[in-house]
PDB file of C-alpha atoms in Angstrom:
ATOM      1  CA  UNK V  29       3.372  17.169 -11.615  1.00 65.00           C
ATOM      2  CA  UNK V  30       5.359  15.490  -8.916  1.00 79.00           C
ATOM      3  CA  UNK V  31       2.617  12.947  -7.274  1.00 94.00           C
ATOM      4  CA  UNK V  32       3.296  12.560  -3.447  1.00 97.00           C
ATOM      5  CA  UNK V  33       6.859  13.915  -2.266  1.00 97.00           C
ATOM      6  CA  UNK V  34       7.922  13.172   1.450  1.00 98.00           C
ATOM      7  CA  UNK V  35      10.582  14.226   3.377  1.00 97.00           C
ATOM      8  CA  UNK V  36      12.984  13.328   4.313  1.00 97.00           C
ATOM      9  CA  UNK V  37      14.122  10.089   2.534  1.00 96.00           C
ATOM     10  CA  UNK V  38      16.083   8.405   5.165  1.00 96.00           C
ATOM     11  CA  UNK V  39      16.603   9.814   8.760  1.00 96.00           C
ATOM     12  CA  UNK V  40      18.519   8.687  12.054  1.00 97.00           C
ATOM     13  CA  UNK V  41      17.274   9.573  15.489  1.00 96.00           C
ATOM     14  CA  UNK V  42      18.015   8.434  19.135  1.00 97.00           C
ATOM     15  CA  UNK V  43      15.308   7.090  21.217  1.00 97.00           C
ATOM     16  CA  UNK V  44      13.539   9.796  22.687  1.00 97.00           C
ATOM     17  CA  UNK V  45      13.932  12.190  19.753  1.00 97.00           C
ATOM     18  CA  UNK V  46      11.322  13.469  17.861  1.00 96.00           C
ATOM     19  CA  UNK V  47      10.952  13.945  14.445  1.00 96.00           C
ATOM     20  CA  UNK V  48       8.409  15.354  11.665  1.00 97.00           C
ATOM     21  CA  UNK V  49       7.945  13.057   8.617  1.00 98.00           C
ATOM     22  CA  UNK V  50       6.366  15.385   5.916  1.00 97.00           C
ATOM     23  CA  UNK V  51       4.095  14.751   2.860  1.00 98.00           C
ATOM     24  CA  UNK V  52       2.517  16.655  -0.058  1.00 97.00           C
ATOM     25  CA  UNK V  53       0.682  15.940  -2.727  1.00 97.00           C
ATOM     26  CA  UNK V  54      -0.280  18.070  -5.692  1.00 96.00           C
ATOM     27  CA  UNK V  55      -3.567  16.200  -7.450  1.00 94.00           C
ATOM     28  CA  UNK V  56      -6.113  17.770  -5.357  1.00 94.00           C
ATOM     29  CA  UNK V  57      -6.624  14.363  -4.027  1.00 93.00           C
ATOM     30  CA  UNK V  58      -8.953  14.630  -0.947  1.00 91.00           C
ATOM     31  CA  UNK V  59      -7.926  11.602   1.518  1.00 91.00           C
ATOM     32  CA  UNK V  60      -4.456  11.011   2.373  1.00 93.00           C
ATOM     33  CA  UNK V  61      -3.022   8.056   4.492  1.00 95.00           C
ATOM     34  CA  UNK V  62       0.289   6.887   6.271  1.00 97.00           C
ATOM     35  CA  UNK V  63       1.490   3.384   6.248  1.00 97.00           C
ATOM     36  CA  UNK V  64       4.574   1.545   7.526  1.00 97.00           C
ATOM     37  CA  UNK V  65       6.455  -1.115   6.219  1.00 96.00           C
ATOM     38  CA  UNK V  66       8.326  -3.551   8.083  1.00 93.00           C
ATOM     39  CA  UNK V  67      10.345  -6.757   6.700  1.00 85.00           C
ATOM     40  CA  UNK V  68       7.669  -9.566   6.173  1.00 82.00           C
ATOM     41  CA  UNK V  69       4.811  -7.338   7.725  1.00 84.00           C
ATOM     42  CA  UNK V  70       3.525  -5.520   4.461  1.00 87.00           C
ATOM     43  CA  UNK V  71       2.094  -2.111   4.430  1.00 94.00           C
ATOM     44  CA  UNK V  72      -0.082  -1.130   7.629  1.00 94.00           C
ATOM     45  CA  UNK V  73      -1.959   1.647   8.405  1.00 94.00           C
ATOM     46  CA  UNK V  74      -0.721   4.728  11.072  1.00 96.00           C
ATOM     47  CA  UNK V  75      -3.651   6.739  10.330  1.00 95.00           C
ATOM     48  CA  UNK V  76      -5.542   8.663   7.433  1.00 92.00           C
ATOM     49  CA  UNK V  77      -7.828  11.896   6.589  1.00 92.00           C
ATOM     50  CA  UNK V  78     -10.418  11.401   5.009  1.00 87.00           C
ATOM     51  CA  UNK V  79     -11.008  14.687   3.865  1.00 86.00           C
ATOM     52  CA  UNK V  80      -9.196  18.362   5.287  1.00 88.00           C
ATOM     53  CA  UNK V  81      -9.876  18.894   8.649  1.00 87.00           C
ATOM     54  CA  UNK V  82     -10.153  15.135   9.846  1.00 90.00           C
ATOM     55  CA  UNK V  83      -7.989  12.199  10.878  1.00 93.00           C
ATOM     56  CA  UNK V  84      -8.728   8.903  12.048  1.00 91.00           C
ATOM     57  CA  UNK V  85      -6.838   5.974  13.639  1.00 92.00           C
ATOM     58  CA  UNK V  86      -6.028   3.345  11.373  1.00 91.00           C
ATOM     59  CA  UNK V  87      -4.368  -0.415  12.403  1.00 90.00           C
ATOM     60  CA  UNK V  88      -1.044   0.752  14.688  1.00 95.00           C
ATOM     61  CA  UNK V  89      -1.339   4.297  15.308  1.00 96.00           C
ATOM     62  CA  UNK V  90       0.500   3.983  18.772  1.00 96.00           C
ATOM     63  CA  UNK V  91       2.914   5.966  19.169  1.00 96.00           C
ATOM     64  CA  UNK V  92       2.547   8.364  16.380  1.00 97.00           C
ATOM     65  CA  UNK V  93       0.647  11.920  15.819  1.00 97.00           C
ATOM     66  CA  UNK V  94      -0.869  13.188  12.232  1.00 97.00           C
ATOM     67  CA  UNK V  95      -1.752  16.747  10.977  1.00 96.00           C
ATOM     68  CA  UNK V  96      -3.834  17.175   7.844  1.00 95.00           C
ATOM     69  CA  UNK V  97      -2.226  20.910   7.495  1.00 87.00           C
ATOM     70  CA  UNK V  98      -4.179  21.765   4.619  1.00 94.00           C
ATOM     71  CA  UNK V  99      -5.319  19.987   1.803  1.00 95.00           C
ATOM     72  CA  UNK V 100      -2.147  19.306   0.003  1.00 96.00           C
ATOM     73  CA  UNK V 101       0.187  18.521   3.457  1.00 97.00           C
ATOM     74  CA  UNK V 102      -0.490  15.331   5.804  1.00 97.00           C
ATOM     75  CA  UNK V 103       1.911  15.116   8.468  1.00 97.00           C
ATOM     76  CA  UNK V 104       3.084  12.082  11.074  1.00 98.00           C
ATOM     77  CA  UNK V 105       4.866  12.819  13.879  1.00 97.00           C
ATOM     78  CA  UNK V 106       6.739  10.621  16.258  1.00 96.00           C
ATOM     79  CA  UNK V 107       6.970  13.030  19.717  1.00 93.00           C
ATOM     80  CA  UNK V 108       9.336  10.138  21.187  1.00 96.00           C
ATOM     81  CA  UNK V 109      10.766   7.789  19.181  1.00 96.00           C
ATOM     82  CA  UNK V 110      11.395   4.393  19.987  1.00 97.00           C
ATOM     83  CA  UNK V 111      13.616   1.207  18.222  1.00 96.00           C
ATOM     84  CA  UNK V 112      10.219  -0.543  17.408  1.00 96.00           C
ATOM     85  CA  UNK V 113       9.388   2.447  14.782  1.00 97.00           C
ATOM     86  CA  UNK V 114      12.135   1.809  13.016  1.00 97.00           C
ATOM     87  CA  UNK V 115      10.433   1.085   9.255  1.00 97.00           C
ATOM     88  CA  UNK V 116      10.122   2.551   6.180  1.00 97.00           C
ATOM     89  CA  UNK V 117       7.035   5.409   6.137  1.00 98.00           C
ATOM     90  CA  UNK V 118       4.869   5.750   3.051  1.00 98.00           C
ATOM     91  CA  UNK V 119       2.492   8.361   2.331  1.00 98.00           C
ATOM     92  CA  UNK V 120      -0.348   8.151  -0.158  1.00 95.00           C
ATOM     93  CA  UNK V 121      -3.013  10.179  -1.050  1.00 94.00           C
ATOM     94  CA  UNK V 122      -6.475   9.144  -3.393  1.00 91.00           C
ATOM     95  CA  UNK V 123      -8.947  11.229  -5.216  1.00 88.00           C
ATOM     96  CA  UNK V 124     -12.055  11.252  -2.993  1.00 75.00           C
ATOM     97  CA  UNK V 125     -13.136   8.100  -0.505  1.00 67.00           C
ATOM     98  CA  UNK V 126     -10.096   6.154  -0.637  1.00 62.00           C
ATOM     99  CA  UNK V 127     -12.137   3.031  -2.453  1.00 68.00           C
ATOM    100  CA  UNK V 128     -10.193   4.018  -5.532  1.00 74.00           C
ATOM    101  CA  UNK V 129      -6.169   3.647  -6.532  1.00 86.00           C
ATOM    102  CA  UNK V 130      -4.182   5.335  -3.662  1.00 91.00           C
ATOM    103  CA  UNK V 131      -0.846   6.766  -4.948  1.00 93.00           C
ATOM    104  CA  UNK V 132       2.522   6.469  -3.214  1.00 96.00           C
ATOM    105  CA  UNK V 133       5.068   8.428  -2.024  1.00 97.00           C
ATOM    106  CA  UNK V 134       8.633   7.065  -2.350  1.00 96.00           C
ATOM    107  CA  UNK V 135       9.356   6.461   1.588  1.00 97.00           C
ATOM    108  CA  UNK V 136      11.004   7.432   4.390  1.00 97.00           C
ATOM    109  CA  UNK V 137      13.721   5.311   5.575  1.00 97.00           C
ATOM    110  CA  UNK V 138      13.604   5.652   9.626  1.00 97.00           C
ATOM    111  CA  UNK V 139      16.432   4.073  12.073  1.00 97.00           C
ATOM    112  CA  UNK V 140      15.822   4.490  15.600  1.00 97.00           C
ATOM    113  CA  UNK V 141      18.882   3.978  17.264  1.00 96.00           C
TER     114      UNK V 141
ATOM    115  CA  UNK B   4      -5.816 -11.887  12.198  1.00 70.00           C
ATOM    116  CA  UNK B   5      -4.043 -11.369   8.674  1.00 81.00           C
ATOM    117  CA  UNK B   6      -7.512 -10.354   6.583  1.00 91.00           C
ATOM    118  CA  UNK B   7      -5.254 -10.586   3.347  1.00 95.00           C
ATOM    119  CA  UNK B   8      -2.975 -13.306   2.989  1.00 96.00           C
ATOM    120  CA  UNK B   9      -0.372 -13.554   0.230  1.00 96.00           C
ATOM    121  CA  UNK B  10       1.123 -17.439   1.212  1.00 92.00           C
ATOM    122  CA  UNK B  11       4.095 -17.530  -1.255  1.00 95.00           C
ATOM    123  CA  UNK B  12       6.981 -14.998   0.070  1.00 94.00           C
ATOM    124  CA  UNK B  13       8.690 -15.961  -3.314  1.00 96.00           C
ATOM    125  CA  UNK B  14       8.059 -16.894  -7.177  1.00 97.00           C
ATOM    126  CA  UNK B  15      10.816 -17.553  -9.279  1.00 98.00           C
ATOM    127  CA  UNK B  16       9.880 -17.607 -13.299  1.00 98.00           C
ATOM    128  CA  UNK B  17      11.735 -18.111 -16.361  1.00 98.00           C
ATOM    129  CA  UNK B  18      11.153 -15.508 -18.853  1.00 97.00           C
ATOM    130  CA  UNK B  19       8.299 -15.665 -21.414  1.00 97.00           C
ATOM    131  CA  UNK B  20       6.487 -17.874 -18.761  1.00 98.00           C
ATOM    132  CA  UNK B  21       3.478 -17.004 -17.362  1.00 98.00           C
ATOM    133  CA  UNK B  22       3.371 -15.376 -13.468  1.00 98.00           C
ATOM    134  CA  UNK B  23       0.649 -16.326 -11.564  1.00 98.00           C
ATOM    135  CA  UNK B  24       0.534 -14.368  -7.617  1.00 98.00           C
ATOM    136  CA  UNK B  25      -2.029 -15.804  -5.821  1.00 98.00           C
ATOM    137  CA  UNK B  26      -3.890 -13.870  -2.675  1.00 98.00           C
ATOM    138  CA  UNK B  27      -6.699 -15.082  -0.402  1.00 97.00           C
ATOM    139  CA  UNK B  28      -8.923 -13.056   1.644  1.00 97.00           C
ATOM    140  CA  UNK B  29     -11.218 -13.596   4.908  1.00 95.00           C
ATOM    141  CA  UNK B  30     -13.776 -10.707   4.933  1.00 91.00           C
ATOM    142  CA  UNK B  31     -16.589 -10.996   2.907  1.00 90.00           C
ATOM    143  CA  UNK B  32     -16.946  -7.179   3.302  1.00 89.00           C
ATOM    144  CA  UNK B  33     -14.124  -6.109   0.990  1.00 92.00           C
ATOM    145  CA  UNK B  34     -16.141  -5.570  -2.337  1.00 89.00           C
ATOM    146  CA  UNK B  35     -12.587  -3.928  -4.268  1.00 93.00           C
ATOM    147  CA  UNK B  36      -9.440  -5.279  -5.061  1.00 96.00           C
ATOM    148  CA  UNK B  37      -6.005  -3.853  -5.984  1.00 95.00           C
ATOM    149  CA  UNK B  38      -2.458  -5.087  -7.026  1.00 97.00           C
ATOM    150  CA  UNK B  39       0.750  -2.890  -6.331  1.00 97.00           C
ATOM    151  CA  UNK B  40       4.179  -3.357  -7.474  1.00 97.00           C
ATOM    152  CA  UNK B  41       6.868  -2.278  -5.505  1.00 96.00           C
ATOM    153  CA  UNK B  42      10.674  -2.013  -6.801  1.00 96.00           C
ATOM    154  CA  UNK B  43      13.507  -1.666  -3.747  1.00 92.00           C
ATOM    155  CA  UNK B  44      13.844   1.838  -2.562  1.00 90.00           C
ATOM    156  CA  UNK B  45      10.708   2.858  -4.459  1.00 94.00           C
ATOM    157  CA  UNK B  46       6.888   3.270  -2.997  1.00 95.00           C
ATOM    158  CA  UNK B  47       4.672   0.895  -4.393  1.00 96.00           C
ATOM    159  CA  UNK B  48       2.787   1.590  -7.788  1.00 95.00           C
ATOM    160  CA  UNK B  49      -0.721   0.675  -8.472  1.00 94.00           C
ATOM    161  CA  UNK B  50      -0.948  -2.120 -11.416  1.00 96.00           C
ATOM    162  CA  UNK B  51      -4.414  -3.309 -11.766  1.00 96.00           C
ATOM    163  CA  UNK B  52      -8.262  -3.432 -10.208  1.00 95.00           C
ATOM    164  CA  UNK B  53     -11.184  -5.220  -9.891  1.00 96.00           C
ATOM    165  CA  UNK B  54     -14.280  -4.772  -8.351  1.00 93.00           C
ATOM    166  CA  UNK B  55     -16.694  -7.551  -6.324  1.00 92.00           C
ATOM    167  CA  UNK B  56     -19.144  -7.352  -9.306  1.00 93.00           C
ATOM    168  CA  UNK B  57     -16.375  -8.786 -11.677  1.00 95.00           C
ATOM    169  CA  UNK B  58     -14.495 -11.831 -12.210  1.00 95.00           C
ATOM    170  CA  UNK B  59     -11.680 -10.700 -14.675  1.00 97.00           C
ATOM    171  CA  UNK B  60      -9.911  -7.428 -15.850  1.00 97.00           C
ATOM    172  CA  UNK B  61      -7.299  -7.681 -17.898  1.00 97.00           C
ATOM    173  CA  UNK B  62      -5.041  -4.923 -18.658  1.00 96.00           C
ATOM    174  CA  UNK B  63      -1.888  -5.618 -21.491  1.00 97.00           C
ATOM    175  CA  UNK B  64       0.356  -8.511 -20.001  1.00 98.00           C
ATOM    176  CA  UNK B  65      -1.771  -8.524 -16.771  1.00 98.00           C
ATOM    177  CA  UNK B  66      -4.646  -9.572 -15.736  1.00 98.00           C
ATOM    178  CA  UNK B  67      -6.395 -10.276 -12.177  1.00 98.00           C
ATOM    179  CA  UNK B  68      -8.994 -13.130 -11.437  1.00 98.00           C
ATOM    180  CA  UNK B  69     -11.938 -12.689  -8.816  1.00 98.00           C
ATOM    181  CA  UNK B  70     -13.067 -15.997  -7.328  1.00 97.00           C
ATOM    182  CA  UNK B  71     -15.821 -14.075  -4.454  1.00 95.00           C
ATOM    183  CA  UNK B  72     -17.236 -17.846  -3.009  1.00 95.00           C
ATOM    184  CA  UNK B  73     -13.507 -19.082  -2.483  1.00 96.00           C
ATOM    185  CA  UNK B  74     -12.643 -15.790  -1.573  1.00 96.00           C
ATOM    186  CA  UNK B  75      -9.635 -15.450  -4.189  1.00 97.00           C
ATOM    187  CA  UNK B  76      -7.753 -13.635  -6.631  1.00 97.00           C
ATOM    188  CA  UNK B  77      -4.939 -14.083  -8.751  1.00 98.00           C
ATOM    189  CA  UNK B  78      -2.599 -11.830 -10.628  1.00 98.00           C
ATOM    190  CA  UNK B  79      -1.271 -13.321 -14.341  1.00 98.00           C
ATOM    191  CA  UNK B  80       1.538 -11.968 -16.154  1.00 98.00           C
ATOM    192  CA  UNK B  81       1.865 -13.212 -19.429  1.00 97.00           C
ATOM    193  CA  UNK B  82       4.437 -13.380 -21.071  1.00 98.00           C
ATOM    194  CA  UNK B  83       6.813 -12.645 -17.753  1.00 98.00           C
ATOM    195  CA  UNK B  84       9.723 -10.223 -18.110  1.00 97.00           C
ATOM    196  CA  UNK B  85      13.083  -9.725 -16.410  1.00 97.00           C
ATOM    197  CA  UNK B  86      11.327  -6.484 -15.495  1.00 96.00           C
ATOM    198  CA  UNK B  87       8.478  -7.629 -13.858  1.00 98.00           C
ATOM    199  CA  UNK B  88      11.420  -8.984 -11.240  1.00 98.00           C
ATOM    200  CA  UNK B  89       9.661  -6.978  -7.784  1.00 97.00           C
ATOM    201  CA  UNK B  90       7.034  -7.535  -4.596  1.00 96.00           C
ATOM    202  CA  UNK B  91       3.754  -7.956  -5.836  1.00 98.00           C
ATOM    203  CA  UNK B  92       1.058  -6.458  -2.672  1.00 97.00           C
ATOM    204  CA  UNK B  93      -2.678  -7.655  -3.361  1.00 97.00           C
ATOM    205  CA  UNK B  94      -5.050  -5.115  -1.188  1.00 95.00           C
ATOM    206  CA  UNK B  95      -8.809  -5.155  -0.355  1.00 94.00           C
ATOM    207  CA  UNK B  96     -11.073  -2.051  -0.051  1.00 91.00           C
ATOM    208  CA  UNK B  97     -13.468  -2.289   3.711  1.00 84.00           C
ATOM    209  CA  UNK B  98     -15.736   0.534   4.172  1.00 81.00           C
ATOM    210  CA  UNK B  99     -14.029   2.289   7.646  1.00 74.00           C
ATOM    211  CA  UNK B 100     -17.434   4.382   8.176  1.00 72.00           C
ATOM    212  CA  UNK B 101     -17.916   8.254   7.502  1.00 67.00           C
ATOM    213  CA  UNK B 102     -17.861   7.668   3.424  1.00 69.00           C
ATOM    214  CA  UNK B 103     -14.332   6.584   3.483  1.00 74.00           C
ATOM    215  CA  UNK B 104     -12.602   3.601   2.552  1.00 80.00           C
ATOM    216  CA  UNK B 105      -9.121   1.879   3.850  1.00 86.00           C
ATOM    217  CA  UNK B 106      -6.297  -0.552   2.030  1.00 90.00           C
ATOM    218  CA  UNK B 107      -5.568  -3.649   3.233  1.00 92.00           C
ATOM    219  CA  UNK B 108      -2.456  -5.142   2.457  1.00 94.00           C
ATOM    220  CA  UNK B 109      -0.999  -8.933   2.164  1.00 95.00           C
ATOM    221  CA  UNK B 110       2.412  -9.089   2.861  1.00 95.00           C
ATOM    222  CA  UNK B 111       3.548  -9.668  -0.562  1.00 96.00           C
ATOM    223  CA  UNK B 112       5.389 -11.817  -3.129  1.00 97.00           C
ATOM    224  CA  UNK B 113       8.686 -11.486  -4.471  1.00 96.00           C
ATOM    225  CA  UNK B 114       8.770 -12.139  -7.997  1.00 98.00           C
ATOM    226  CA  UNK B 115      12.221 -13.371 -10.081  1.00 98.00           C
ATOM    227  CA  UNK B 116      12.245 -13.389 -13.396  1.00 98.00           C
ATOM    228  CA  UNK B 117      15.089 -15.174 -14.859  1.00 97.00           C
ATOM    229  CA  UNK B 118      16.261 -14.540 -17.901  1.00 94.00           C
TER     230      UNK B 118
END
């Protein structure tokens, strides 16, 4: 039982590249979220999905993309990356509305160069 | 507008001491509360709840206070260990419509424990 994997764990991409930051999760948990985490800033929300099949904006989604591929796989894509994305990315899934614990992935390190 | 606020960047505590995080809210909508602990290079880990309807919930060495009219809550660690050393994140639950709920998060506390 692995909890939430993502990958990659650290990345490197000029501005203007894009990039696919993947996530899974393997408790049948039905909402899943991304969050970035910048020094001093906490964690803030990219966007979520509620359940499969939907995705909503969450505090800084700007920028950024999602696919909720199925109900295991939540994906955040960057179609042009820029210096201010440069963060660490966590993914996290919980069971059913989200009001209970969410679990964590371990990150992905981003440097936008 | 920070709606969780987390004031102290830094706690330093000597071990066997007690750890007290404090966090401070501003919407009187968030009716669940969560602490995470986060270790460098690792996502963060959920340590302990409480919900609106509570005032305590204590949970081994740990255990989270609820003040709802000053808008508070505090995290104690009793006694403190050198591996309780981490960033503490307090989080609120806000209904964000459709049946689903969204985190959040203060900006955290670094916690030293000395030994």
């Amino acid at each position: 039982n692995a909890g939430v994997t993502q990958t990659p764990k650290f990345q490197v991409l000029k501005t203007g590249q894009s990039m696919t930051l993947q996530c899974a999760q393997d408790m049948n948990h039905n909402s899943m979220y991304w969050y970035r985490q910048d020094p001093g800033m906490g964690l803030r929300l990219i966007y979520y999905s509620a359940s499969e099949g939907t995705t909503d904006k969450g505090e800084v989604p700007n920028g950024y993309n999602v696919s909720r591929l199925n109900k295991r796989e939540f994906s955040l894509r960057l179609e042009s990356a820029a210096p201010s994305q440069t963060s660490v990315y966590f993914c996290a899934s919980s069971p059913l509305t989200g009001r209970e614990t969410q679990y964590f992935g371990p990150g992905t390190r981003l440097l936008v160069l | 507008d920070q709606q969780v606020k987390q004031n102290s960047p830094s706690l330093s505590v000597q071990e066997g001491r007690i750890s007290i995080l404090n966090c401070d809210y501003t919407n009187s909508m968030f009716d669940y509360f969560l602490w995470y602990k986060k270790y460098p290079a690792e996502g963060p880990t959920f340590l302990i709840s409480i919900s609106s309807i509570k005032d305590k919930n204590e949970d081994g060495r740990f255990t989270v206070f609820l003040n709802k009219s000053a808008k508070h809550l505090s995290l104690h660690i009793v006694p403190s260990q050198p591996g309780d050393s981490a960033v503490y994140f307090c989080a609120a639950s806000g209904y964000s419509g459709a049946g689903s709920y969204q985190l959040t998060f203060g900006k955290g506390t670094k916690l030293s424990v000395i030994p």
